[in-house]
Coordinates of C-alpha atoms and ligand atoms in Angstrom, one line a residue:
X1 CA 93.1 -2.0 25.7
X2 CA 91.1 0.9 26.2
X3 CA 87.4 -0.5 25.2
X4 CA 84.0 1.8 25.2
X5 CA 80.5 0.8 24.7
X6 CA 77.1 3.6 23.7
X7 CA 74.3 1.6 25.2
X8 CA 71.0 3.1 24.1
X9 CA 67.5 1.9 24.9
X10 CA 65.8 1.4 21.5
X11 CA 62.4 2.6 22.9
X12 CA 62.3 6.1 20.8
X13 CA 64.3 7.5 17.9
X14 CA 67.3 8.3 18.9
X15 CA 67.9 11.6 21.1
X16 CA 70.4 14.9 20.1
X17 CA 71.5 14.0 23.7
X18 CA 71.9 10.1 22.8
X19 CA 73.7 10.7 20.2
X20 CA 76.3 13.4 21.7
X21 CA 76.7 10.1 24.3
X22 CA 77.5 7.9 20.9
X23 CA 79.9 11.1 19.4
X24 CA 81.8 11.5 22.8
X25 CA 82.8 7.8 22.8
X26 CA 83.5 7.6 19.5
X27 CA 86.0 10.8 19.7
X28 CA 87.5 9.4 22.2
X29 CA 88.1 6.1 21.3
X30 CA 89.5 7.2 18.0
X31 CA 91.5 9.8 20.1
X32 CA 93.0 7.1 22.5
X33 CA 93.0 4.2 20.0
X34 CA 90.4 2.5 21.9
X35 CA 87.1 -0.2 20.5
X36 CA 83.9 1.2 20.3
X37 CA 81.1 -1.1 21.5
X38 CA 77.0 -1.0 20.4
X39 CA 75.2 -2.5 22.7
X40 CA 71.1 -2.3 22.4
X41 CA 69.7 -2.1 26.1
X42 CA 66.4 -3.9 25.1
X43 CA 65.5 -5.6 28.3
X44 CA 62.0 -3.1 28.1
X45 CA 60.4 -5.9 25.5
X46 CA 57.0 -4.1 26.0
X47 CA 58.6 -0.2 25.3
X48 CA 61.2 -1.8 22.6
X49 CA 60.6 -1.8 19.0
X50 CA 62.9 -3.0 16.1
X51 CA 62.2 0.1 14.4
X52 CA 63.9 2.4 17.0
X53 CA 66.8 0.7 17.0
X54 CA 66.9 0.4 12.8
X55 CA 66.4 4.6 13.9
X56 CA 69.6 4.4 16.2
X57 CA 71.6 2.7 13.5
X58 CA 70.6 5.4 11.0
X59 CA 71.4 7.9 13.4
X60 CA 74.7 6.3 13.8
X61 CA 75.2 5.9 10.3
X62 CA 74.7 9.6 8.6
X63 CA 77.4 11.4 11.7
X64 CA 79.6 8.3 10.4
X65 CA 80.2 6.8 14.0
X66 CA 81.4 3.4 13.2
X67 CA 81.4 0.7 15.9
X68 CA 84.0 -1.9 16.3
X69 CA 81.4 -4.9 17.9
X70 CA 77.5 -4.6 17.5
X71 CA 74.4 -6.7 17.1
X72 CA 75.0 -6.5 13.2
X73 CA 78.8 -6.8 13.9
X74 CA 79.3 -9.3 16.7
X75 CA 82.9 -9.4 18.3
X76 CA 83.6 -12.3 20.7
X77 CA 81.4 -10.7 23.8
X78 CA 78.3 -11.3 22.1
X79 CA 75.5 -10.9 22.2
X80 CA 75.3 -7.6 21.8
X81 CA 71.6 -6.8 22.1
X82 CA 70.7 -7.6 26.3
X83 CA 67.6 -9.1 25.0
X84 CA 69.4 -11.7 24.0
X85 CA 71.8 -12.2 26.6
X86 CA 68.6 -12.5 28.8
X87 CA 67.7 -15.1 27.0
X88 CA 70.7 -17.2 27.4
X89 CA 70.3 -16.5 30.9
X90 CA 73.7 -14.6 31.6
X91 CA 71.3 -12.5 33.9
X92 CA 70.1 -15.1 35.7
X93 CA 73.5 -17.0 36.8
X94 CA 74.7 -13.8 38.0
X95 CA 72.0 -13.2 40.1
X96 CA 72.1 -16.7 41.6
X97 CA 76.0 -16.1 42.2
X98 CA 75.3 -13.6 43.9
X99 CA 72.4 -14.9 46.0
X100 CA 75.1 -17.8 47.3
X101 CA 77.4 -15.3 48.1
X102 CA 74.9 -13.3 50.5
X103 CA 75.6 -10.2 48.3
X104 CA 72.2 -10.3 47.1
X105 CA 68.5 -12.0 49.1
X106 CA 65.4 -12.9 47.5
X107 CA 62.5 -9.9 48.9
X108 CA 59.3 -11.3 49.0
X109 CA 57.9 -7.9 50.7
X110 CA 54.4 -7.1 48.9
X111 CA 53.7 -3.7 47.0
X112 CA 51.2 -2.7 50.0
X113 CA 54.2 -3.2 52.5
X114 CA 56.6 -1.2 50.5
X115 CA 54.1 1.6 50.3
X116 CA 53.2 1.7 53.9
X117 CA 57.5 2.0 54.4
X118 CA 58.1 5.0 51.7
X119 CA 54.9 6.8 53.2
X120 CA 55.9 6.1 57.0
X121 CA 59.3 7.7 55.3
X122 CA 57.7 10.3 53.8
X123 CA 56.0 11.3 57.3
X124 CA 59.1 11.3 59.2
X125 CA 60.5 13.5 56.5
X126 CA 63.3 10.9 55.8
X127 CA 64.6 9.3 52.3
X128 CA 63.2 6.0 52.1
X129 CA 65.8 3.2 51.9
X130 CA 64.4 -0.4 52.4
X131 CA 63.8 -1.8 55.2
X132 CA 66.0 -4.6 54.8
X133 CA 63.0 -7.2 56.0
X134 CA 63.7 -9.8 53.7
X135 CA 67.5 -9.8 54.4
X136 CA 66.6 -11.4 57.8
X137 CA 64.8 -14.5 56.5
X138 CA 65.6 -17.5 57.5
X139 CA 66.8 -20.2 55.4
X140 CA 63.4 -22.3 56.0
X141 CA 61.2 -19.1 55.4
X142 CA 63.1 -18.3 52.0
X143 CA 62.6 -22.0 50.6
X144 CA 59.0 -21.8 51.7
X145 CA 58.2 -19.3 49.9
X146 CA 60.0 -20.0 47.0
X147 CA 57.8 -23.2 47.2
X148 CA 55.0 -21.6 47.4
X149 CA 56.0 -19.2 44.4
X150 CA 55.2 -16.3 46.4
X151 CA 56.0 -13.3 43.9
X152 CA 59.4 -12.0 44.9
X153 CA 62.4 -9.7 43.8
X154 CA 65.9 -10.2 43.7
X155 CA 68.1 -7.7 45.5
X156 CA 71.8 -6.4 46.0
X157 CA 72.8 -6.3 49.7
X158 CA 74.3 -2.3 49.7
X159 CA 77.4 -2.5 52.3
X160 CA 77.3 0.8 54.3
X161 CA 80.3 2.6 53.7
X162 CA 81.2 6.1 52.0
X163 CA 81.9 5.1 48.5
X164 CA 84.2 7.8 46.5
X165 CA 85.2 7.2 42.7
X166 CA 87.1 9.9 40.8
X167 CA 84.4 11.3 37.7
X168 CA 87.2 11.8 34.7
X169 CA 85.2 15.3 34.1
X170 CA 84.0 15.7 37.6
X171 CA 86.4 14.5 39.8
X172 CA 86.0 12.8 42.9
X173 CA 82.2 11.9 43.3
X174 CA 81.1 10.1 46.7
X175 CA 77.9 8.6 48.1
X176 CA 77.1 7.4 51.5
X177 CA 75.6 4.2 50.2
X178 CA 73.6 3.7 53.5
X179 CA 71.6 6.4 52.4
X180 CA 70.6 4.0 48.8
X181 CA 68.3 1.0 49.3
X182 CA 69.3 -2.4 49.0
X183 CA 68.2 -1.8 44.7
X184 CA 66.3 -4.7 42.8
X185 CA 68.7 -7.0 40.1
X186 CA 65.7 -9.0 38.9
X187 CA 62.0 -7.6 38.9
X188 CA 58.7 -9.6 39.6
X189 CA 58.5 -10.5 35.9
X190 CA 61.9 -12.0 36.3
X191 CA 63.2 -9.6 34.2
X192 CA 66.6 -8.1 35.0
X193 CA 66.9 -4.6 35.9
X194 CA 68.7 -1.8 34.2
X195 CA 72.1 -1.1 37.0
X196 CA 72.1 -4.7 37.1
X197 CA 72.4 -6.1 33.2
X198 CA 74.5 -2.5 32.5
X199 CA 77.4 -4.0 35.3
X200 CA 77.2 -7.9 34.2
X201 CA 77.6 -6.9 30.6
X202 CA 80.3 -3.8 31.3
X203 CA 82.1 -6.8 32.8
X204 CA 82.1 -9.3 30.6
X205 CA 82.4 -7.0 27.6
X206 CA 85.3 -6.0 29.0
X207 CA 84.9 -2.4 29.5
X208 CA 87.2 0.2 30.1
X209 CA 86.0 3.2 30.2
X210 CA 82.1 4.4 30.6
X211 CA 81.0 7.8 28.9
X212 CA 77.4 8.7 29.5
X213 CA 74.7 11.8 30.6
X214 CA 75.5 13.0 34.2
X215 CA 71.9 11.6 34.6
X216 CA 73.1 8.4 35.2
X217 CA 75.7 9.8 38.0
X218 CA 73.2 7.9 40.8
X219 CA 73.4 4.7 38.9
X220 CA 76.9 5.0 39.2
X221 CA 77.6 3.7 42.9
X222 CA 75.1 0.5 42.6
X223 CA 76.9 -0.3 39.1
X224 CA 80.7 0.1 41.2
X225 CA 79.2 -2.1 43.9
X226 CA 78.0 -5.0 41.6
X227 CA 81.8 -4.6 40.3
X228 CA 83.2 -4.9 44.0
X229 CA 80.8 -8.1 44.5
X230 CA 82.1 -9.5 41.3
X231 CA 85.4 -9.1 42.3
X232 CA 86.5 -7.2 39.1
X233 CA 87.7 -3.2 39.1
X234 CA 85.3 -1.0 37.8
X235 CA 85.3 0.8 34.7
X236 CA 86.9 4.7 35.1
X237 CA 83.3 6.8 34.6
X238 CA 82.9 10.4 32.4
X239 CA 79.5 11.7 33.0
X240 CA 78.4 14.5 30.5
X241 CA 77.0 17.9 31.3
X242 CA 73.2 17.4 29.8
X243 CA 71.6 19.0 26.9
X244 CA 69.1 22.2 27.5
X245 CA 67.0 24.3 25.8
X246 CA 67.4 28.3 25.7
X247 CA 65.5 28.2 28.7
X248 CA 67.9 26.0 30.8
X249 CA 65.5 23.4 30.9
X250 CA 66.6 19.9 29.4
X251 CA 66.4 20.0 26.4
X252 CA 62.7 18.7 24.8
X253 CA 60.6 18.9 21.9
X254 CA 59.2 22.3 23.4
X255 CA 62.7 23.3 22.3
X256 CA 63.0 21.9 19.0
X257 CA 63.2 18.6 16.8
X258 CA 64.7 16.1 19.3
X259 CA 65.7 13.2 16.7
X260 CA 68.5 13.2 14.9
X261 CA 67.5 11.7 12.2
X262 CA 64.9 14.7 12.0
X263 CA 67.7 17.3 12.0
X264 CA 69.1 15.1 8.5
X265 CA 65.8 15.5 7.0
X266 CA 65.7 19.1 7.7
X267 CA 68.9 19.9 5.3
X268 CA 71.9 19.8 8.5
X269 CA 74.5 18.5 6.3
X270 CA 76.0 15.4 8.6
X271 CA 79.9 16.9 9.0
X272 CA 78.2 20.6 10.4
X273 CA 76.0 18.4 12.7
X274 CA 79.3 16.6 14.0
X275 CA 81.1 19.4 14.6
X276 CA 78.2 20.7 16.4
X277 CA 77.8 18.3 18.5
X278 CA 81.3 18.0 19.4
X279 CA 81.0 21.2 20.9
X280 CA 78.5 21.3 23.1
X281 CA 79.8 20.8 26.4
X282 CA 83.5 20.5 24.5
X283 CA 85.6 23.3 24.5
X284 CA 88.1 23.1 21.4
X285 CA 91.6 24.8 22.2
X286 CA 91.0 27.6 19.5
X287 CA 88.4 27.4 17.1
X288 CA 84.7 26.1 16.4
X289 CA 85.2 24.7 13.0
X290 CA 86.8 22.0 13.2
X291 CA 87.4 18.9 10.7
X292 CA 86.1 15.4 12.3
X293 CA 90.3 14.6 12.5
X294 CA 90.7 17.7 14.2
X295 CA 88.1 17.3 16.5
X296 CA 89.7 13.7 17.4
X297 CA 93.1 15.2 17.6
X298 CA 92.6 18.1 20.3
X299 CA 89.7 15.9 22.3
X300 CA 90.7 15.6 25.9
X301 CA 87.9 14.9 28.7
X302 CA 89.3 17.6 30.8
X303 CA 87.9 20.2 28.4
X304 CA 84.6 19.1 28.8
X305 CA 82.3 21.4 31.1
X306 CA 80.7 20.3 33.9
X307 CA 77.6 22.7 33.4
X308 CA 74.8 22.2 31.1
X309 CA 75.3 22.6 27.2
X310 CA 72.6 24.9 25.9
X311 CA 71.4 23.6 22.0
X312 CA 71.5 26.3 19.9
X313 CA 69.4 26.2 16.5
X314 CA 70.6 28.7 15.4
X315 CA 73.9 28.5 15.7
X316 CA 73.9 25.1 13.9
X317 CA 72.1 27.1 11.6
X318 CA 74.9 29.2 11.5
X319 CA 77.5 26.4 11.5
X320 CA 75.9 24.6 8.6
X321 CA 75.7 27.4 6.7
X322 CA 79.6 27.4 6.8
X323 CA 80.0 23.9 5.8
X324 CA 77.1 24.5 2.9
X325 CA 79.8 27.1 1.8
X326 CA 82.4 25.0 1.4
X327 CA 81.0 22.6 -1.3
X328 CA 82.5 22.6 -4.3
X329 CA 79.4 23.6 -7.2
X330 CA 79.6 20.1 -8.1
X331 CA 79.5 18.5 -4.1
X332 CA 76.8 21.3 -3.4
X333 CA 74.8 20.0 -6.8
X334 CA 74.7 16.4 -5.4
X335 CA 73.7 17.3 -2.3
X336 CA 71.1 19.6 -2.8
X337 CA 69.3 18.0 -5.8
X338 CA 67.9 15.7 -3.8
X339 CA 65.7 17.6 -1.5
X340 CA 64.5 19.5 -4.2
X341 CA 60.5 19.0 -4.1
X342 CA 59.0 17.5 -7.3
X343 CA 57.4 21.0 -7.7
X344 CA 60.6 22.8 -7.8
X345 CA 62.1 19.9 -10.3
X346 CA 59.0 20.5 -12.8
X347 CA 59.1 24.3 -12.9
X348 CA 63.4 24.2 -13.6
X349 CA 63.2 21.2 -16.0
X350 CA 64.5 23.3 -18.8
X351 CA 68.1 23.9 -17.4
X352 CA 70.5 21.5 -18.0
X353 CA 72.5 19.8 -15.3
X354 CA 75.7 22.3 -15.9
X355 CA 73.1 25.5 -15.6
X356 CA 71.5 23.6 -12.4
X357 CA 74.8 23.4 -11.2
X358 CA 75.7 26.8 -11.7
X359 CA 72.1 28.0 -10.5
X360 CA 72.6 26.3 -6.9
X361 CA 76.2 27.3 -6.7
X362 CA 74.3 31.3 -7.2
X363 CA 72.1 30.5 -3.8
X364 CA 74.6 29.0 -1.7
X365 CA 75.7 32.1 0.3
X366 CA 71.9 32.1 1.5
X367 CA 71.4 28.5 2.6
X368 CA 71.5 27.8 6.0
X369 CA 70.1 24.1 5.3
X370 CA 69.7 22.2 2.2
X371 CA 66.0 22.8 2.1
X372 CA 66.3 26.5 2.3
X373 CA 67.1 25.9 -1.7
X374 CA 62.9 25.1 -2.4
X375 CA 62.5 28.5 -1.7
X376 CA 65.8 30.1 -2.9
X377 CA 64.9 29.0 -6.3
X378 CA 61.8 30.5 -6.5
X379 CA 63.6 33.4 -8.9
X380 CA 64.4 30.9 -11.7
X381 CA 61.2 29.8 -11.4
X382 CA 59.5 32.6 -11.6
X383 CA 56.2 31.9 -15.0
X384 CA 55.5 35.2 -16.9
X385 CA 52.2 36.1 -15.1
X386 CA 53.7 35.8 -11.7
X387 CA 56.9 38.5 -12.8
X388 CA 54.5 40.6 -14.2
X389 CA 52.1 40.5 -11.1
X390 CA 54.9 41.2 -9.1
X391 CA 56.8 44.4 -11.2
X392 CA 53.4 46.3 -11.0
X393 CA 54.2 46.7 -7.7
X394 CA 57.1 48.2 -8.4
X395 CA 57.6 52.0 -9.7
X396 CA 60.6 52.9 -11.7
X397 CA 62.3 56.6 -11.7
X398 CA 63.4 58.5 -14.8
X399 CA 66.9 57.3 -14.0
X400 CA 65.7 54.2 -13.5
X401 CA 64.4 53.5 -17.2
X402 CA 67.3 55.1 -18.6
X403 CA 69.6 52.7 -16.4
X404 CA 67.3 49.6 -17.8
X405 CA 66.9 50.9 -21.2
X406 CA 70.4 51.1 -21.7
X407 CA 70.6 47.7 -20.0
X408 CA 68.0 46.0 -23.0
X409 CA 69.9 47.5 -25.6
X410 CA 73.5 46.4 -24.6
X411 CA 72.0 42.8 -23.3
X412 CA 70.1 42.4 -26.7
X413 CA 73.7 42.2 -28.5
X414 CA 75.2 39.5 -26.6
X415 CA 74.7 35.9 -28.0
X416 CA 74.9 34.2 -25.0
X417 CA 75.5 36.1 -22.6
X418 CA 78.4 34.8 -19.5
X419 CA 78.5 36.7 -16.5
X420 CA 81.6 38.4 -17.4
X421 CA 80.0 39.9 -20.2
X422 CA 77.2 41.2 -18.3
X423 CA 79.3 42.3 -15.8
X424 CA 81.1 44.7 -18.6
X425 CA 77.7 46.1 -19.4
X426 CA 77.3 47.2 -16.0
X427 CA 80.8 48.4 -16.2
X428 CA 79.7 50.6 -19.4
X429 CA 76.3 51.4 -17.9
X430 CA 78.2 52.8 -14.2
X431 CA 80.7 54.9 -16.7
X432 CA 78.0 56.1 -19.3
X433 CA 75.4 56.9 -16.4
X434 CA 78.1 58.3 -13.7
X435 CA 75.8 56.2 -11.6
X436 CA 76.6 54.6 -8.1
X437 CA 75.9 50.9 -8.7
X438 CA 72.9 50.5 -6.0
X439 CA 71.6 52.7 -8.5
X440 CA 72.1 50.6 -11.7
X441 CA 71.9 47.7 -10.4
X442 CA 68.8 47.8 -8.1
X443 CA 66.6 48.5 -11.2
X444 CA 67.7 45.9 -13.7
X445 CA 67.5 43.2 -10.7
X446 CA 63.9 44.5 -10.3
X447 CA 63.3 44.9 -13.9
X448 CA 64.7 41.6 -15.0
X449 CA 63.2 39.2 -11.9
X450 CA 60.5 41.6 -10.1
X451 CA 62.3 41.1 -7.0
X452 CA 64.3 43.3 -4.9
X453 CA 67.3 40.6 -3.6
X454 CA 68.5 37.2 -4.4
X455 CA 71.6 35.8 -6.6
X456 CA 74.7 37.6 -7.9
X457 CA 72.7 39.3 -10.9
X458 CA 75.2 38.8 -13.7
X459 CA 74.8 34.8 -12.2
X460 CA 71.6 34.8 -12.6
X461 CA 71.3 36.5 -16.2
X462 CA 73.9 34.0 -17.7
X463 CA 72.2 31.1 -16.4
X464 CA 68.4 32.0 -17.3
X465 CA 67.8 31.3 -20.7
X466 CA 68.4 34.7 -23.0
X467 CA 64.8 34.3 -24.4
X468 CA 63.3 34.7 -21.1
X469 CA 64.8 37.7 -19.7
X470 CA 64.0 39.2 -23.2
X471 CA 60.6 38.3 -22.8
X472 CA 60.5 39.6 -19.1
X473 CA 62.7 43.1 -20.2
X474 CA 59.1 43.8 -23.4
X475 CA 56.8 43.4 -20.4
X476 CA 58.7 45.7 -18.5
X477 CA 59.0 47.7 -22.0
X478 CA 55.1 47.7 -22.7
X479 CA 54.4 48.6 -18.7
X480 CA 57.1 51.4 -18.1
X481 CA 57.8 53.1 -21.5
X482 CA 54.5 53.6 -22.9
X483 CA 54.7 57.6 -22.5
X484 CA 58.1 57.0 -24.2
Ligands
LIG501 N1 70.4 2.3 28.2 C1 70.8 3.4 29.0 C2 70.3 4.7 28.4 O1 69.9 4.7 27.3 C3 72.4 3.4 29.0 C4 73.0 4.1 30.1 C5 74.5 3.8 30.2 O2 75.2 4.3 29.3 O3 74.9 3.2 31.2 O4 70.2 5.7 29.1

């Protein structure tokens, strides 16, 4: 059984790069068939807050990555937040295992002696690696101490050998583990370090296969050795190129909006941030849009790059923009109305949900994100004073006039106009005129809204009320034909 865990730290909201972690498992355990695990890495109490991780499930929640076991959803390797397993002490009787094994020594070694080794190091020009004092003890020494509750750490014994595992993206990856110190298990406070709780709780959760940021490649060799001393086979490791900015850097909030849950409140619509997010650093066979089963389908680690992934605003601009596109007018109407500010709701309360409908459906071509439409709509919103302030910055040609007048009297006849029949009366207006249509239809868009782009003009007409284009068409009457 192929089994996967996403193990964030709940001490911020969770990260574009977190969540590209969470994606990449969840592909791939849907791709293979494989259990998805959530466990919250909480052992921080001071930098851990409930509220991050109600931000991680949120995260999880709008992209639609399900989990198979979490804290909410407990499997039978529970519990699922390490918080908790620290508090049944799972931690603990590892460590003391370990300690009767000689795999791991109590290191009573003060903070002034450590710093005196890494600067004597540091001197010599040398990476520091521990001196390995406390592995010496005697027996006596180490129960004296204990005795005497002199403050003390907990560490893993490194053996000295080359150690080589092969990186499912990377390929073989070795480390000459003489060169890493004998690392800490359980801290001062007693509280269990990160390598160490990831390793007890990748083993007893029973997991297969570890897919995380290539920042944690140096974690990697202390986590296999744990595994060795536990006498159970490591997990096969997939470590992900990072995330950067434009600049190469990693990516920050320099760069942009680093939450997720911040990009959902901007307008992304959740299946264009998917598909986003699937691609960077995953290179799909043939193209960039791809469905969520797609995406699973062609998935294969191999394809994913072993250099940085640059994020892209604009692209997922870009790639939104797309998926906006392919809402039906009633799927675009249900998800747009809801970012629509309170302003915007008050100045369009006179359409009806069908015109509102047909209203966002005219915009949709120009939305890159849902909250593009507060601005979008500013044309049906236009009041009289503001049209009017606006056309006197116009000027109108004698062609011009003629073009609208003829407009006003052929728009006058219709009863309700539908956007068929306007587009006939631009028909008549082209063959009447001999006209090219830039030249018809530039001046009745700037006669009827005062503004020089925006939605397909026969659109628009048929959805604003008759009444108010009327009313707009005797301003531009009184302003532009007065010599008439
Ligand atoms: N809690 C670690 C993090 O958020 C998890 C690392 C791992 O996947 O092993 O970076």
């Amino acid at each position: 059984m192929i089994r996967l865990r996403f193990a964030p730290s709940p001490t911020g909201n969770l990260h574009i790069g977190t969540i590209r972690t969470a994606l990449f498992n969840w592909i791939y355990a849907k791709h293979v068939g494989g259990k998805l695990i959530l466990r919250i890495e909480d052992t921080d109490l001071a930098r851990s807050k409930p509220e991050y991780e109600d931000n991680i499930n949120e995260g999880l929640a709008w992209l639609r990555l399900t989990t198979d076991e979490s804290p909410e959803h407990p499997g039978e390797f529970g519990p699922y937040r390490q918080s908790e397993r620290m508090a049944e002490g799972i931690y603990d009787r590892y460590a003391l295992s370990l300690i009767k094994e000689k795999r791991a020594y109590y290191c009573f070694c003060s903070n002034e002696t450590l710093e005196a080794e890494r600067e004597q190091a540091e001197k010599e020009g040398k990476a520091y690696v521990y001196s390995g004092t406390c592995k010496r003890l005697s027996e006596d020494d180490i129960n004296r101490q204990l005795a005497n509750q002199t403050p003390h750490t907990i560490r893993f014994s490194m053996p000295g050998h080359t150690l080589t595992f092969p990186d499912l993206i990377r390929g073989d990856i070795s480390f000459d583990l003489s060169l890493i110190s004998d690392f800490i298990l359980v801290k001062s406070d007693k509280s269990p370090s990160y390598n160490f709780c990831c390793a007890v709780d990748d083993m007893l959760m029973r997991i297969s296969h570890v897919i995380r940021g290539e920042d944690h490649i140096s974690n990697t060799p202390r986590q296999i050795v744990l595994f060795d001393a536990f006498g159970y086979p490591a997990p096969q490791y997939a470590h992900l190129p990072m995330i950067l900015g434009p600049d190469r850097s990693k990516l920050s909030k320099r760069h942009a909006a680093t939450a997720v849950t911040d990009y959902r409140d901007m307008g992304f619509l959740s299946d264009a941030m998917f598909n986003y997010l699937s691609i960077l650093g995953w290179t799909p066979p043939d193209k960039e849009i791809l469905e969520t089963e797609e995406v699973v389908s062609a998935f294969s680690l191999e394809k994913v790059s072993k250099s940085g992934a640059i994020f892209d605003v604009q692209k997922l601009k870009w790639m939104n923009g797309q998926y906006i596109r392919k809402l039906s007018p009633d799927q675009l109407y249900a998800t747009v109305l809801p970012v629509l500010t309170t302003e915007n709701v008050q100045k369009l309360s006179h359409f009806n949900i069908s015109e509102m409908t047909r209203l966002f459906f005219s915009v949709k071509d120009n939305l890159e994100t849902l909250t593009d439409i507060n601005t979008l709509v500013s044309v049906y919103a236009l009041s009289s004073k503001e049209y009017e302030t606006s056309l006197a910055t116009y000027t109108f040609s004698d062609s011009d006039k003629e073009v609208v007048s003829l407009f006003i009297s052929l728009f006058s006849a219709l009863e309700t106009p539908t956007s068929d029949q306007i587009d006939t009366i631009f028909a008549t207006i082209l063959d009447q005129t001999k006209l090219g249509k830039g030249k018809v239809l530039k001046p009745v868009r700037l006669a009827c809204t005062a503004t020089g782009s925006g939605p397909h003009l026969s659109d628009y007409l048929s959805i604003m009320a008759k009444s108010e284009i009327e009313n707009r068409l005797a301003i531009w009457q009184k302003n532009n034909l007065n010599n008439v």
